[in-house]
CSV table of C-alpha atoms in Angstrom, one decimal:
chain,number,residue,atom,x,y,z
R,35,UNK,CA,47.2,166.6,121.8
R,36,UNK,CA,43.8,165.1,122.4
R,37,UNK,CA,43.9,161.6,121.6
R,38,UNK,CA,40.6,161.9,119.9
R,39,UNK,CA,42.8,163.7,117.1
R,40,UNK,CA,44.5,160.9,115.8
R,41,UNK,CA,41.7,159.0,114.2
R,42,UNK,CA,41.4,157.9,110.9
R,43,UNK,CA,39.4,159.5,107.9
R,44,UNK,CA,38.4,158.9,104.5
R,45,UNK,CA,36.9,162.1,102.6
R,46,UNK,CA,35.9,161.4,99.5
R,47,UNK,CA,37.2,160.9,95.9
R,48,UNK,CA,40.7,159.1,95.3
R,49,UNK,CA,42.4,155.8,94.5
R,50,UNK,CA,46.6,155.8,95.7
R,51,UNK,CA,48.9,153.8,93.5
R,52,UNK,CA,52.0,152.6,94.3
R,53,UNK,CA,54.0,153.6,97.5
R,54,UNK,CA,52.1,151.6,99.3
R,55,UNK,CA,49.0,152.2,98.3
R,56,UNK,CA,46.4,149.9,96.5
R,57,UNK,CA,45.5,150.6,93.4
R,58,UNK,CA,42.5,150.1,91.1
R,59,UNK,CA,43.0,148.6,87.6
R,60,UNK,CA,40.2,150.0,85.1
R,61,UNK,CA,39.1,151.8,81.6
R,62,UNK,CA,39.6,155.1,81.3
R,63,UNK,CA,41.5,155.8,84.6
R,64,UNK,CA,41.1,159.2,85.6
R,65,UNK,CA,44.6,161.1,86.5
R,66,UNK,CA,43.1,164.1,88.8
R,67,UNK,CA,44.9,167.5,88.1
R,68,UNK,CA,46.7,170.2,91.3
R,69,UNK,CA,44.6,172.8,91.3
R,70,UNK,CA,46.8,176.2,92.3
R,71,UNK,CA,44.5,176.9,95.0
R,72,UNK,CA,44.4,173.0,96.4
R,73,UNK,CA,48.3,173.4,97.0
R,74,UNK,CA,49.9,170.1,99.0
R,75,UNK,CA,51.1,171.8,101.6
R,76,UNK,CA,48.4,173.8,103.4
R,77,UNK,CA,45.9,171.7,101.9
R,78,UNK,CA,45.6,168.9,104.6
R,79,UNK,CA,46.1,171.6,106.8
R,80,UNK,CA,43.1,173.2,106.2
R,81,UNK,CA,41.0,170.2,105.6
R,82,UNK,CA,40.9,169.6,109.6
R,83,UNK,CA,40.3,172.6,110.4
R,84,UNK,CA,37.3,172.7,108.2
R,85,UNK,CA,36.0,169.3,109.7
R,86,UNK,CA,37.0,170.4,112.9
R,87,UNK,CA,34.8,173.7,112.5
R,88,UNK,CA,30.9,172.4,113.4
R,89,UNK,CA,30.1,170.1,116.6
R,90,UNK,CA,29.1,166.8,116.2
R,91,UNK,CA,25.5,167.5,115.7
R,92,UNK,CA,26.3,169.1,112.5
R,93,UNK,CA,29.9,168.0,111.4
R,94,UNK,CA,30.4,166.7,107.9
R,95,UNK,CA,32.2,163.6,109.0
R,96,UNK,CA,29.3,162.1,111.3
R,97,UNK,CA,27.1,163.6,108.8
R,98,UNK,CA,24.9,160.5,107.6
R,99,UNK,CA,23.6,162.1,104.8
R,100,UNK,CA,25.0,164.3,103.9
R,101,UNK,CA,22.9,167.5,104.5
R,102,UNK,CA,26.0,169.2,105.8
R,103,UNK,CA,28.3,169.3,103.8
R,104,UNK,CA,28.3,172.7,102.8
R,105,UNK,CA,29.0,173.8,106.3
R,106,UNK,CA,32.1,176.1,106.2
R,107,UNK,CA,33.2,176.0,103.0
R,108,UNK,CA,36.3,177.8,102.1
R,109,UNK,CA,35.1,180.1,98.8
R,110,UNK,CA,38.5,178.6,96.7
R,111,UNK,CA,37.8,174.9,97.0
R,112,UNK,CA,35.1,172.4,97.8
R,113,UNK,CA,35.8,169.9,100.7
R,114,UNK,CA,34.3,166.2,101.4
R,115,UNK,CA,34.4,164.2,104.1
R,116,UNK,CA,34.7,160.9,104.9
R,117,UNK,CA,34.0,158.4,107.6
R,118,UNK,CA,35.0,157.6,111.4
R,119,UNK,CA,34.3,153.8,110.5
R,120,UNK,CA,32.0,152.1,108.0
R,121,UNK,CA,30.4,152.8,105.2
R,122,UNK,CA,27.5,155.7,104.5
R,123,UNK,CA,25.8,157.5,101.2
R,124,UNK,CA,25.9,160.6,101.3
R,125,UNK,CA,24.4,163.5,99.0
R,126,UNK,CA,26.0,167.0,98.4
R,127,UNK,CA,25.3,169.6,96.1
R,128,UNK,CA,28.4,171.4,94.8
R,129,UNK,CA,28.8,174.6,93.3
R,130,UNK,CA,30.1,175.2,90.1
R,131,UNK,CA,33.5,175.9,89.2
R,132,UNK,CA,34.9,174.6,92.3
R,133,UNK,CA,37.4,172.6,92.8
R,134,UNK,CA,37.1,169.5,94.7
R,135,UNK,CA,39.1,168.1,97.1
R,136,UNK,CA,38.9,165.2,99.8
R,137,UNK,CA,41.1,162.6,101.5
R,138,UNK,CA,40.7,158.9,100.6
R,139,UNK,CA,42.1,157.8,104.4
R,140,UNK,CA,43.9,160.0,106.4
R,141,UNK,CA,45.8,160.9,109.7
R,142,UNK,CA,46.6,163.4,112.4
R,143,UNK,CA,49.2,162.8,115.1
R,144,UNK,CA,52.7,161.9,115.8
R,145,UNK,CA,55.2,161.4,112.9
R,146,UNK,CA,55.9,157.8,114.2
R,147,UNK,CA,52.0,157.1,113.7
R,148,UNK,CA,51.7,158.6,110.6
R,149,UNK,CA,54.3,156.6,109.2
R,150,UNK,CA,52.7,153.4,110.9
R,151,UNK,CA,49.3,154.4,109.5
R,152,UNK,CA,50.5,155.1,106.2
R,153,UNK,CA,52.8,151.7,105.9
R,154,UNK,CA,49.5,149.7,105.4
R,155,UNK,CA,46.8,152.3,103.8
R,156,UNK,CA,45.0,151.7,101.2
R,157,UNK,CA,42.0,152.8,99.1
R,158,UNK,CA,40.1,153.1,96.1
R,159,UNK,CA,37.9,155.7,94.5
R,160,UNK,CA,35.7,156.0,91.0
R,161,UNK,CA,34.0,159.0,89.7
R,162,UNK,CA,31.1,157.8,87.4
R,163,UNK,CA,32.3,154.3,87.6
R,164,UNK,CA,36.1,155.9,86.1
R,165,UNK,CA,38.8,155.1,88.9
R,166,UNK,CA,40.5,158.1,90.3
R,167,UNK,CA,44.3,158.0,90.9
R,168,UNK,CA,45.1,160.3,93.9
R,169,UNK,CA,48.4,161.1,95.6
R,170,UNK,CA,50.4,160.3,98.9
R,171,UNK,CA,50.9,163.1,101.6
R,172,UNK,CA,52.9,162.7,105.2
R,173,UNK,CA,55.0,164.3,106.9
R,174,UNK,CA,53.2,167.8,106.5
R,175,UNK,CA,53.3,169.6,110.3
R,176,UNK,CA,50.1,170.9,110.1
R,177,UNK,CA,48.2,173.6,112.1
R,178,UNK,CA,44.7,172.9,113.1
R,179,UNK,CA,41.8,175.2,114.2
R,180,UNK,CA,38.5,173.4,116.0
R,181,UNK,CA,35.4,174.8,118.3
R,182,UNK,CA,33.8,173.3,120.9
R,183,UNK,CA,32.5,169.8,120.6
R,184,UNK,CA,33.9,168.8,117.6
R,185,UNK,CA,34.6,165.4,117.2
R,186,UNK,CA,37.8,165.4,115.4
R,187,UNK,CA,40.1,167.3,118.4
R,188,UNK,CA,37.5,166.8,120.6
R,189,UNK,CA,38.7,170.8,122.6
R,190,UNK,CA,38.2,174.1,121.2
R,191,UNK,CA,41.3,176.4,120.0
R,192,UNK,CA,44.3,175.5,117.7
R,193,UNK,CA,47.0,172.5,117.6
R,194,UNK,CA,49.6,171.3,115.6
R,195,UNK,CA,50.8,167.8,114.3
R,196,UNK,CA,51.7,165.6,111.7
R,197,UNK,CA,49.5,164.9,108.8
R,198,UNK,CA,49.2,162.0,106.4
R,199,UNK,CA,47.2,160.4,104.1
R,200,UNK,CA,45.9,159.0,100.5
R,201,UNK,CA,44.3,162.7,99.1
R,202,UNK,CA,42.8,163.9,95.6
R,203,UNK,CA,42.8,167.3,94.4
R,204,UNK,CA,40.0,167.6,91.5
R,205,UNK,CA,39.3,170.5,88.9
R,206,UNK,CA,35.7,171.5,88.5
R,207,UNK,CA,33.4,169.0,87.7
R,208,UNK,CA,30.9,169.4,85.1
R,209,UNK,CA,27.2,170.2,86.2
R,210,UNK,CA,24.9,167.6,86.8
R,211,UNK,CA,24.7,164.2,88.8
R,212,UNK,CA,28.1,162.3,89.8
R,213,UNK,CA,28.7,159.6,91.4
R,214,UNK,CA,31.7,158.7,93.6
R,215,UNK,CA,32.6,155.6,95.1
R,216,UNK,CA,35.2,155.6,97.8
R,217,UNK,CA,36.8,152.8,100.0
R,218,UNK,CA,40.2,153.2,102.0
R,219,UNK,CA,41.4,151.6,105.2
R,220,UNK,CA,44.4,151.4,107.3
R,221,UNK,CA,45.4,148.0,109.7
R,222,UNK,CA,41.6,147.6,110.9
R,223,UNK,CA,40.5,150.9,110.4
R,224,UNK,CA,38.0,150.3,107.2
R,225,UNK,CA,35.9,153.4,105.5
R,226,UNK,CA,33.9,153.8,102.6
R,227,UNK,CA,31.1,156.7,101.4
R,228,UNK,CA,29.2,156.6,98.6
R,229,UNK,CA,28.0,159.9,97.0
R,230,UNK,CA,26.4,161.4,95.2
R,231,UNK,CA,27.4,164.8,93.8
R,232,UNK,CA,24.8,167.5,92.5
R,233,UNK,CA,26.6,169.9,90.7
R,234,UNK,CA,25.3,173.4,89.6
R,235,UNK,CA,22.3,173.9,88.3
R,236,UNK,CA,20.7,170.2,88.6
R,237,UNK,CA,19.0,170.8,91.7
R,238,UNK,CA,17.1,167.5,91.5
R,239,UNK,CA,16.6,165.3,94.9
């Protein structure tokens, strides 16, 4: 495996409680539902394959702000990405009735560094200033598909590895303007995108 393929990302939208995982304290916590067609365990799966599908020029993860995040969307679910390091705003318009889901910090590798990575992650998230609680994933043996150029395997054509990290699986969100606040990290690894989501038919800049 390319060693490029065990980095770190944050996608978007979650806060993990217990296990490990920071959580924030807040009013009217929101507890995100499981979507059918978000199911745990093809769902980190097919995350990295989407961000693995668009060279770097137009990834969604080096994306800076966020003009590409509808690149290769699946037509069941709506993905976000995250960070390789720091902090960025991002805004993406999302269609209606689609379910959103991201990673707060996550993994690709070995099992013995997902278990390392996931031993000190931690992350927040709020939707409209309402913290988010997501859930924890590891040990899935995922299979990922990537082209050319893409920074996330850094090879064309298809591998397979563990997968772990902090994730949130979201229902449809209302239309209109969202914000989402999202923070995670792992030893020094630290991440963070602030968006804002246009959903339906507010079209407004």
């Amino acid at each position: 495996m390319s060693p490029r393929s065990a980095i770190p990302l944050l996608l978007v939208l979650g806060l993990l409680a217990g296990c490990g995982m920071a959580a924030e304290s807040g009013t009217g916590g929101i507890v995100p539902s499981k979507p059918e067609d978000a199911a745990a365990e093809t769902i980190q799966g097919r995350w990295w394959t989407w961000a693995a599908s668009e060279a770097e020029s137009t990834n969604p993860v080096m994306d800076t702000t966020g003009e590409f995040c509808d690149r290769n969307q699946p037509e069941d679910v709506w993905f976000l990405a995250g960070t390789f390091g720091g902090t960025l705003q991002r805004t993406c318009r999302v269609p209606a009735g689609r379910p959103v889901v991201f990673p707060l910090v996550n993994l690709t590798g070995t099992e013995a560094q997902c278990r390392e990575f996931m031993a000190t992650a931690k992350g927040k998230a709020t939707l409209d200033d309402k913290a988010i609680t997501p859930e924890r994933m590891e040990d899935d043996n995922v299979t990922v598909t990537g082209v050319a150029g893409n920074p996330l395997t850094g090879e064309e054509g298809t591998t397979t590895s563990y997968a772990c990290g902090a994730w949130v699986r979201l229902p449809p969100l209302k239309a209109g303007r969202h914000k989402l606040t999202i923070r995670g990290s792992s030893g020094d690894f630290r991440t963070g995108v602030d968006y804002t989501l246009v959903v339906g038919t507010d079209q407004r800049s």
